[in-house]
Short mmCIF file of C-alpha atoms in Angstrom, two decimals:
data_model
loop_
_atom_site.label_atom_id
_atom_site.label_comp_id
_atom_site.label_asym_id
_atom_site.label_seq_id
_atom_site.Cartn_x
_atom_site.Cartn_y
_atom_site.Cartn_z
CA UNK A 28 0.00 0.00 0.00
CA UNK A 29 1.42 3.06 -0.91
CA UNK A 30 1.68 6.13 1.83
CA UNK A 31 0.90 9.31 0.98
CA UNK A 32 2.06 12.36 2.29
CA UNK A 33 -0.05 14.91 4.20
CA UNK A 34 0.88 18.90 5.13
CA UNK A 35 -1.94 18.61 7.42
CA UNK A 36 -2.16 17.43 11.05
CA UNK A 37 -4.29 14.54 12.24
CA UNK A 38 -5.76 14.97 15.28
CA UNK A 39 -5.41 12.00 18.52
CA UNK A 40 -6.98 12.39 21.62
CA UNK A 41 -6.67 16.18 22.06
CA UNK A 42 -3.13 16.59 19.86
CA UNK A 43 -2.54 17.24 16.79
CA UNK A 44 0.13 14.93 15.22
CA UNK A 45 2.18 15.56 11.77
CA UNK A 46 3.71 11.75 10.14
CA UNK A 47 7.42 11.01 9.08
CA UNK A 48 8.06 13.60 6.77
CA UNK A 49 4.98 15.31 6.50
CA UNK A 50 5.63 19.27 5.93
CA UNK A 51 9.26 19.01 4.75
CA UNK A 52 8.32 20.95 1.72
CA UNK A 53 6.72 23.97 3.66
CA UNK A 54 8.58 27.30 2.68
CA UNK A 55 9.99 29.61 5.14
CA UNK A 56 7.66 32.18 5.61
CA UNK A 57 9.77 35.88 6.26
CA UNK A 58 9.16 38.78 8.49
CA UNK A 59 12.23 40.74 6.79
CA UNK A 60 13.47 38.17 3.90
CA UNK A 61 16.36 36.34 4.50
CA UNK A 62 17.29 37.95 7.95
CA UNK A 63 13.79 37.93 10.42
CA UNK A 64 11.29 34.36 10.16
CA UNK A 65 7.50 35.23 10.48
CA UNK A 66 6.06 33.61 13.49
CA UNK A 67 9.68 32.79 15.53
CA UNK A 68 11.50 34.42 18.34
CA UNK A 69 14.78 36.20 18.13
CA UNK A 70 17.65 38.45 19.72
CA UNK A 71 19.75 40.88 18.81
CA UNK A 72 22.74 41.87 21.09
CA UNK A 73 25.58 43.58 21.44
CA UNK A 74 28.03 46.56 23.77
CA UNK A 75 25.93 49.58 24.81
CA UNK A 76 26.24 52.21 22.29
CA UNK A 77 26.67 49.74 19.83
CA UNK A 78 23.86 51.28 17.51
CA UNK A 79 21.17 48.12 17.92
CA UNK A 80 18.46 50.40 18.88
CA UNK A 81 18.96 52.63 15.72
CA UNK A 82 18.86 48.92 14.13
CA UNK A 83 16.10 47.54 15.83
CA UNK A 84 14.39 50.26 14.93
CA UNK A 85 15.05 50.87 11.54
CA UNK A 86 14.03 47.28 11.03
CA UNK A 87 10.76 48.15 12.63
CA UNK A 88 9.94 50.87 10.72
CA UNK A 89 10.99 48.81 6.93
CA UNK A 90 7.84 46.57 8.42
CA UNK A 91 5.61 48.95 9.68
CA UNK A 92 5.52 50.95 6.57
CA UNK A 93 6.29 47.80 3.74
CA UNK A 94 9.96 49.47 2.80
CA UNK A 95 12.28 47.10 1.62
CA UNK A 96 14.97 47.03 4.04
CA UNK A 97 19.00 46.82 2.33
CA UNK A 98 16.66 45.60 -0.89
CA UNK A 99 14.77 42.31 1.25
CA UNK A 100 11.34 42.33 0.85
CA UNK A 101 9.12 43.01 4.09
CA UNK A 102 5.91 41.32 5.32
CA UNK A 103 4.10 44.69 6.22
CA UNK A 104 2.00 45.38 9.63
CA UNK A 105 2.32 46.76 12.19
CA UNK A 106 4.87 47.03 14.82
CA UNK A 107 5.08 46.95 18.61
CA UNK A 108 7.92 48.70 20.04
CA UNK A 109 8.33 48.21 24.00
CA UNK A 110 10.67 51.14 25.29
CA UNK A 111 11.95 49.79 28.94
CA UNK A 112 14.16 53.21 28.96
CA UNK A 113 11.05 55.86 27.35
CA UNK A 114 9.32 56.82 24.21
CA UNK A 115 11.07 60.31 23.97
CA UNK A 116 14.71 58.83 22.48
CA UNK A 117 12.86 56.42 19.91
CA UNK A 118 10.49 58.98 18.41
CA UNK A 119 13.56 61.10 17.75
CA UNK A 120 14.65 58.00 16.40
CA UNK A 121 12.00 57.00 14.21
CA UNK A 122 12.08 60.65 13.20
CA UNK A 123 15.06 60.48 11.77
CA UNK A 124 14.55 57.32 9.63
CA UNK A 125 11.31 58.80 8.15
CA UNK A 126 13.27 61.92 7.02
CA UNK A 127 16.00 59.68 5.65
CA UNK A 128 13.33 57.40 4.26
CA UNK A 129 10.81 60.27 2.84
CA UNK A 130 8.06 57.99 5.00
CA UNK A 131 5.97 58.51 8.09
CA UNK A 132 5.57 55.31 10.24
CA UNK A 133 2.43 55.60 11.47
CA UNK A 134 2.17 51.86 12.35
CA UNK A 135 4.73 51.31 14.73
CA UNK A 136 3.33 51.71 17.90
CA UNK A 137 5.36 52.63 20.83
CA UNK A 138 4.90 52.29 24.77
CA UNK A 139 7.61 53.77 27.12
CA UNK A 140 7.34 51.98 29.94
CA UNK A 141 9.16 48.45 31.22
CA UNK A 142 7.08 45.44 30.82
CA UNK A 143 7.83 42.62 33.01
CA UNK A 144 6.87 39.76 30.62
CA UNK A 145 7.04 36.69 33.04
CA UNK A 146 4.18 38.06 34.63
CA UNK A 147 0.95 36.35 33.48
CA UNK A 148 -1.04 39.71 34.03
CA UNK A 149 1.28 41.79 31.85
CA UNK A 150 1.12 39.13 29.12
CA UNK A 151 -2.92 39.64 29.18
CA UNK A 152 -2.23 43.58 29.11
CA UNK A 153 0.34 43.01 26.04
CA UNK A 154 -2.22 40.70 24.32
CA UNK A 155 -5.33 43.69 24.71
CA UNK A 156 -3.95 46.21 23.77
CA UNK A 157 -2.45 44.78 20.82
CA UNK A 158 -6.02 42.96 19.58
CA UNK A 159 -7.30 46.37 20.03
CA UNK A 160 -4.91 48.32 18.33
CA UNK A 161 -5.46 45.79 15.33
CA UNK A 162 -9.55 46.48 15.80
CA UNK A 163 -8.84 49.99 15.42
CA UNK A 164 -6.40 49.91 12.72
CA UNK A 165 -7.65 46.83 10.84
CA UNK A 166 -4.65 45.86 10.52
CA UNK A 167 -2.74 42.53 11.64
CA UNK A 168 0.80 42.95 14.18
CA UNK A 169 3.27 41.53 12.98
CA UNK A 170 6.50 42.25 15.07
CA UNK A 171 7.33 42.86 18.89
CA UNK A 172 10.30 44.67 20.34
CA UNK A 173 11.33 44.10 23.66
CA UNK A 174 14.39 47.14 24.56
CA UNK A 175 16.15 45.71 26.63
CA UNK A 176 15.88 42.33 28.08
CA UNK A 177 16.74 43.91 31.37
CA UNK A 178 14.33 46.25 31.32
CA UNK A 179 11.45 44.15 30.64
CA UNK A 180 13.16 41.16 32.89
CA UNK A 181 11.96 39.69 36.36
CA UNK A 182 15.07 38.32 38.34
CA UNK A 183 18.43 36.84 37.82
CA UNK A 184 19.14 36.89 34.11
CA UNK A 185 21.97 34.24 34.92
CA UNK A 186 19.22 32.02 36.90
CA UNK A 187 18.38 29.27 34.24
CA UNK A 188 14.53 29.24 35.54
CA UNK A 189 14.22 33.32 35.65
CA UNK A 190 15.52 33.24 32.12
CA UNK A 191 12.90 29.86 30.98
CA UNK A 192 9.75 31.87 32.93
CA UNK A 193 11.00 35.14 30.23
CA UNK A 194 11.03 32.85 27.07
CA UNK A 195 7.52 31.51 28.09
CA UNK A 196 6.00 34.81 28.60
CA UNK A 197 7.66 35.80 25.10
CA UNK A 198 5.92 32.61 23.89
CA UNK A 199 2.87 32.97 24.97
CA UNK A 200 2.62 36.33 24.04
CA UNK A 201 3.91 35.51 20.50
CA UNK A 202 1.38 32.73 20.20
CA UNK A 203 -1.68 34.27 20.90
CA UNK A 204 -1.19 37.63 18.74
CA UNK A 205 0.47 35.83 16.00
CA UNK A 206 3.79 37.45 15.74
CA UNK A 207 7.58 37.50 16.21
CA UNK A 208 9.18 38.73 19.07
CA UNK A 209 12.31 40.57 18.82
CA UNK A 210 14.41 41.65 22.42
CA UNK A 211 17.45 43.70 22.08
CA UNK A 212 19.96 42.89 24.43
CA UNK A 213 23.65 43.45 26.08
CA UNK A 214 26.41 41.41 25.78
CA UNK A 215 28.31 40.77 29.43
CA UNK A 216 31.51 42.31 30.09
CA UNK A 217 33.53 40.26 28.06
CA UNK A 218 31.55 41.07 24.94
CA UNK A 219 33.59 37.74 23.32
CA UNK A 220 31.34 35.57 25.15
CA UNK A 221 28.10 36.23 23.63
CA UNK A 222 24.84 37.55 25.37
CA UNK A 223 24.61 38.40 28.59
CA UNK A 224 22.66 35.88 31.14
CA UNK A 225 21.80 32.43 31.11
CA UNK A 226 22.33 30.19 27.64
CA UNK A 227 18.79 29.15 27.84
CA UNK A 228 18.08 32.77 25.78
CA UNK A 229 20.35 31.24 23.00
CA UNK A 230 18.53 27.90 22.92
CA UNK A 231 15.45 29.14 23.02
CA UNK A 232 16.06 31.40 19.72
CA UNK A 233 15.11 31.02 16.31
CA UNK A 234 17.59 33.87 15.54
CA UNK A 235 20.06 35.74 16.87
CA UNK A 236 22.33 38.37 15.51
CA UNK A 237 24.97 40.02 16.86
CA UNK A 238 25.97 44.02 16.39
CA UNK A 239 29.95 45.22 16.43
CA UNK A 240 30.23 48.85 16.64
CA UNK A 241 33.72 49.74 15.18
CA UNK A 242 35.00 52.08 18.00
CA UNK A 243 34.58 55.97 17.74
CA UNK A 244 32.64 55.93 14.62
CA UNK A 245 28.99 55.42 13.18
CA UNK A 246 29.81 52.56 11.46
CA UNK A 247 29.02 48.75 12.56
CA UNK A 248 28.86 45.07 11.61
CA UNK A 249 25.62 43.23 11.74
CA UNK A 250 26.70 39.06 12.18
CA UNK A 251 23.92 36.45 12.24
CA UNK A 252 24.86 34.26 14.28
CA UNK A 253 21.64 31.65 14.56
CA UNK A 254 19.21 30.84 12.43
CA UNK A 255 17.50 27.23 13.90
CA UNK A 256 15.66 26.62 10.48
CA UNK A 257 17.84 28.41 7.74
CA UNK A 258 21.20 29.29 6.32
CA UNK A 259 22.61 32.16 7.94
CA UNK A 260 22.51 35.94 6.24
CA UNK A 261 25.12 37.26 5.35
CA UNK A 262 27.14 39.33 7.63
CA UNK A 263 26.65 43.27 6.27
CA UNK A 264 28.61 46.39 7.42
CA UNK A 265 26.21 49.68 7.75
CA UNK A 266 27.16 53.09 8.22
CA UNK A 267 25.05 56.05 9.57
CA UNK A 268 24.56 59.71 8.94
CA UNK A 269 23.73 62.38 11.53
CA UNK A 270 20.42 63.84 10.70
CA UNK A 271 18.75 66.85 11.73
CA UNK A 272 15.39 66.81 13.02
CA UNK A 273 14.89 70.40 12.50
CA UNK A 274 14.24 71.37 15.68
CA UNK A 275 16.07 73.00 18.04
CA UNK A 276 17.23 72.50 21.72
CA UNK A 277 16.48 74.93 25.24
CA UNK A 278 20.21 76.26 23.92
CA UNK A 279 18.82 76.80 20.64
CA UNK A 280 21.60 74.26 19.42
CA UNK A 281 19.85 71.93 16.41
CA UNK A 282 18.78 68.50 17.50
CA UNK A 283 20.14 65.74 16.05
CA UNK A 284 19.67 61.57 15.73
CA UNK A 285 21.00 59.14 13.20
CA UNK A 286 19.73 56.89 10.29
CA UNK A 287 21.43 55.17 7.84
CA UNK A 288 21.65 56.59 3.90
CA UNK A 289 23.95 54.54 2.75
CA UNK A 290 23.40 50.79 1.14
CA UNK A 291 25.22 48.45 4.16
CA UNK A 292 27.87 46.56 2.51
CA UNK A 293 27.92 42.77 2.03
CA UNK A 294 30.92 41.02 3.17
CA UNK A 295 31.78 37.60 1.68
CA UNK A 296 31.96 34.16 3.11
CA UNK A 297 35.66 34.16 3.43
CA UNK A 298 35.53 37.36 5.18
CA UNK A 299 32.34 36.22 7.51
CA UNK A 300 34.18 33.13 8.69
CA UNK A 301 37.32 34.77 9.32
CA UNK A 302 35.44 36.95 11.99
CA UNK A 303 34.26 34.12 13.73
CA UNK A 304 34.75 33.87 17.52
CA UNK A 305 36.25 30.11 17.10
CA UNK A 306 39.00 31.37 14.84
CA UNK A 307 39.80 35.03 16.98
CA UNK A 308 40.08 32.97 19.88
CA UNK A 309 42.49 29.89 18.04
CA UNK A 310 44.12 32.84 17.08
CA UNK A 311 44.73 35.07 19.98
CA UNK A 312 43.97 32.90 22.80
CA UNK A 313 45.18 29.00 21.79
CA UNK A 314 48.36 29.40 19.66
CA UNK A 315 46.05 27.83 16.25
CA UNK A 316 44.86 24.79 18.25
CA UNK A 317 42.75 23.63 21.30
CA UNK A 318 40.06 21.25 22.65
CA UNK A 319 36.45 21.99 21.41
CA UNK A 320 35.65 22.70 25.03
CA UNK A 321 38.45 25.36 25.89
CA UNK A 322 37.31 26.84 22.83
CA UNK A 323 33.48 26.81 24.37
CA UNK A 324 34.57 28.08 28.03
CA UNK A 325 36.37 31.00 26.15
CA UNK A 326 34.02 32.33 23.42
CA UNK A 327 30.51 31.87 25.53
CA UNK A 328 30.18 33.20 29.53
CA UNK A 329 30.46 30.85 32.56
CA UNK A 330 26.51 31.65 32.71
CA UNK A 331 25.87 30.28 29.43
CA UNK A 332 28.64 27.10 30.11
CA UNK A 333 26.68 26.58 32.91
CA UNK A 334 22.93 26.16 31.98
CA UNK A 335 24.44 24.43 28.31
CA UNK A 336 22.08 22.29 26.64
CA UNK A 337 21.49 19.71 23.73
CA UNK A 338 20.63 23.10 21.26
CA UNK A 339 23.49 24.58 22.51
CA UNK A 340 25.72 21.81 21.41
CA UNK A 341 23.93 21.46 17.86
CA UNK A 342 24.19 25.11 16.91
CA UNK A 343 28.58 25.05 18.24
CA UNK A 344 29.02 21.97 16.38
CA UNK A 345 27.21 23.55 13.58
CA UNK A 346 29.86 26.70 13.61
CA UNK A 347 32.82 24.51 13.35
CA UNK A 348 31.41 22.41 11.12
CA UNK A 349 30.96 25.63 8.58
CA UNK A 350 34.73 26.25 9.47
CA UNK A 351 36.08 22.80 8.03
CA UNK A 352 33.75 23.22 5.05
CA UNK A 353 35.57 26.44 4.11
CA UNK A 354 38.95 24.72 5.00
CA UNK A 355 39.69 27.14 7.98
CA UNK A 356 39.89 24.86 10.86
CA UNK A 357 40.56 21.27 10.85
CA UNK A 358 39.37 18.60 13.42
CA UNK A 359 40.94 15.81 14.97
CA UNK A 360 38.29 13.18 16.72
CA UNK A 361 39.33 11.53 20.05
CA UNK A 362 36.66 9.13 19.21
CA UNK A 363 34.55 7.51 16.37
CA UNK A 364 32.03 10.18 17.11
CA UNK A 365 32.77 14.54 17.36
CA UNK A 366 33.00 15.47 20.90
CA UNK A 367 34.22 18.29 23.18
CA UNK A 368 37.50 16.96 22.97
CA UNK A 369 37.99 16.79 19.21
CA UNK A 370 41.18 18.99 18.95
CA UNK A 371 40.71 22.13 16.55
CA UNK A 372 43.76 23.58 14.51
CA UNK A 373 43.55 26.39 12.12
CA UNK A 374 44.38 25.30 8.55
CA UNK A 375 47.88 25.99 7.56
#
């Protein structure tokens, strides 16, 4: 008897259940094209001052009005931008990216005030007010920022549990209105190790990119480092202009913000994988070799060592694995199978 496949779900008992394969074939649906998955949950970190606000919000805007952002097509709706730190910086903010844009983003909706999402009650609050806002506007939501994680945090962001009770507020949140939630966050104080707080963040994302601000100027890297169910973007380098808001301060001295006019720059492979924190730290850290592990307590915080788990493993296996494929690093097994002491040399 031949089987035949389904995209739909049966239904058993109360669950609905998907066979073998079924669904293999279902395309990636995009919030920004090639950078941002509808329907998924993401971060974006990096030093303060490292321009991920102006990012995040840029981004925001390119959705909330249906611009093309860097030339990737948007899924347009509108926007929900949670300011933990107040609305007044972000509207000058957003002002500048409609004057550099010629647009008005009337759809992004901003509250400045700290939301602690853990807390079932503020998840019901989140989840009114943005069914009402899409009663009133007739339109569907289709992004949420949380700025910063602190901000909108309850706890320990290095407890493991503090950090799981965060994702499932996100979740349920992102469930019930339909949309993807994007937090901006800070790296620790070695900004080599990744975010800041526990690794359950990581494992819980479906993306996560990372923003280098090259020191003293407005210019900065933008490095995807996860996507769970795609390849990668590419890493891009984007510069911004001061722009004047034309207004003026109590001194009577213009007031300013930034936005980018520019077309970021697209680096290539060679140059994405060469900025990798495996190879800076074989590099400056290991002498061009080392254990898997040394090169895991190095590059990620003792927080994220600590709470490690199987997704953690999967997406650093995955890195070197792009690595040895390019013929950057090579790998020596200390068994039939990879494992954290597989010795890692940089190519000659």
């Amino acid at each position: 008897m031949k089987n035949e496949q389904s995209n739909t779900p049966a239904e058993h008992g109360n669950l609905l259940f998907s066979r073998g394969s079924d669904g293999f074939d279902i395309k990636q649906n995009w919030l920004t094209t090639d950078f941002i998955p509808s329907d998924s949950f993401g971060v974006m970190y990096g030093k303060s001052s490292s321009l991920k606000t102006f990012l995040a919000l840029e981004m925001s805007c390119s959705i909330a009005t249906g611009t093309d952002w860097n030339g990737k097509k948007v899924d347009a709706g509108i926007v929900i931008y949670i300011a933990g730190e107040g609305e007044r910086g972000v509207s000058r903010r957003v002002k500048a990216w409609e004057l550099a844009n010629n647009s008005v983003a009337r759809n992004l909706y901003v509250l400045g005030r700290k939301k602690e999402v853990s807390q079932a009650n503020v998840q019901d609050e989140i989840i009114a007010s943005i069914q009402d806002i899409e009663a009133q506007s007739g339109l569907k939501a289709k992004l949420i920022v949380l700025d910063t994680v602190a901000r909108h945090f309850t706890g320990n962001e290095n407890c493991p549990s503090a950090m799981g009770d965060f994702i499932q507020g996100c979740d349920r949140i992102r469930h019930i209105t339909q949309t993807t939630i994007l937090c901006i966050h800070h790296t620790g104080k070695d900004a080599s190790k990744g975010a800041r707080g526990s690794g359950a963040l990581l494992g819980a994302c479906d993306f996560e990119f990372l923003i280098n601000r090259s020191s003293k100027t407005l210019k900065a890297t933008l490095i995807n480092t996860k996507q769970k169910d795609c390849e990668e973007a590419p890493t891009l380098e984007l510069e911004y202009d001061i722009i004047d808001l034309g207004i003026t301060c109590e001194s009577n001295n213009p007031v300013t913000s930034l936005a980018r006019t520019k077309k970021m720059k697209l680096k290539t492979e060679g140059e994405q994988l060469l900025l990798d924190p495996i190879v800076k730290a074989l590099k400056t850290d290991f002498e061009g070799s080392s254990t898997r592990d040394d090169i895991r307590h190095k590059i990620y915080s003792k927080e994220v060592v600590d709470s490690w788990t199987n997704s953690n493993t999967k997406d650093f296996y995955r890195q070197f694995e792009k690595l040895e494929t390019a013929g950057i690093v090579l790998a020596t097994l200390k068994g039939k199978r990879r494992s954290m002491a597989d010795v890692i040399a940089l190519a000659a």
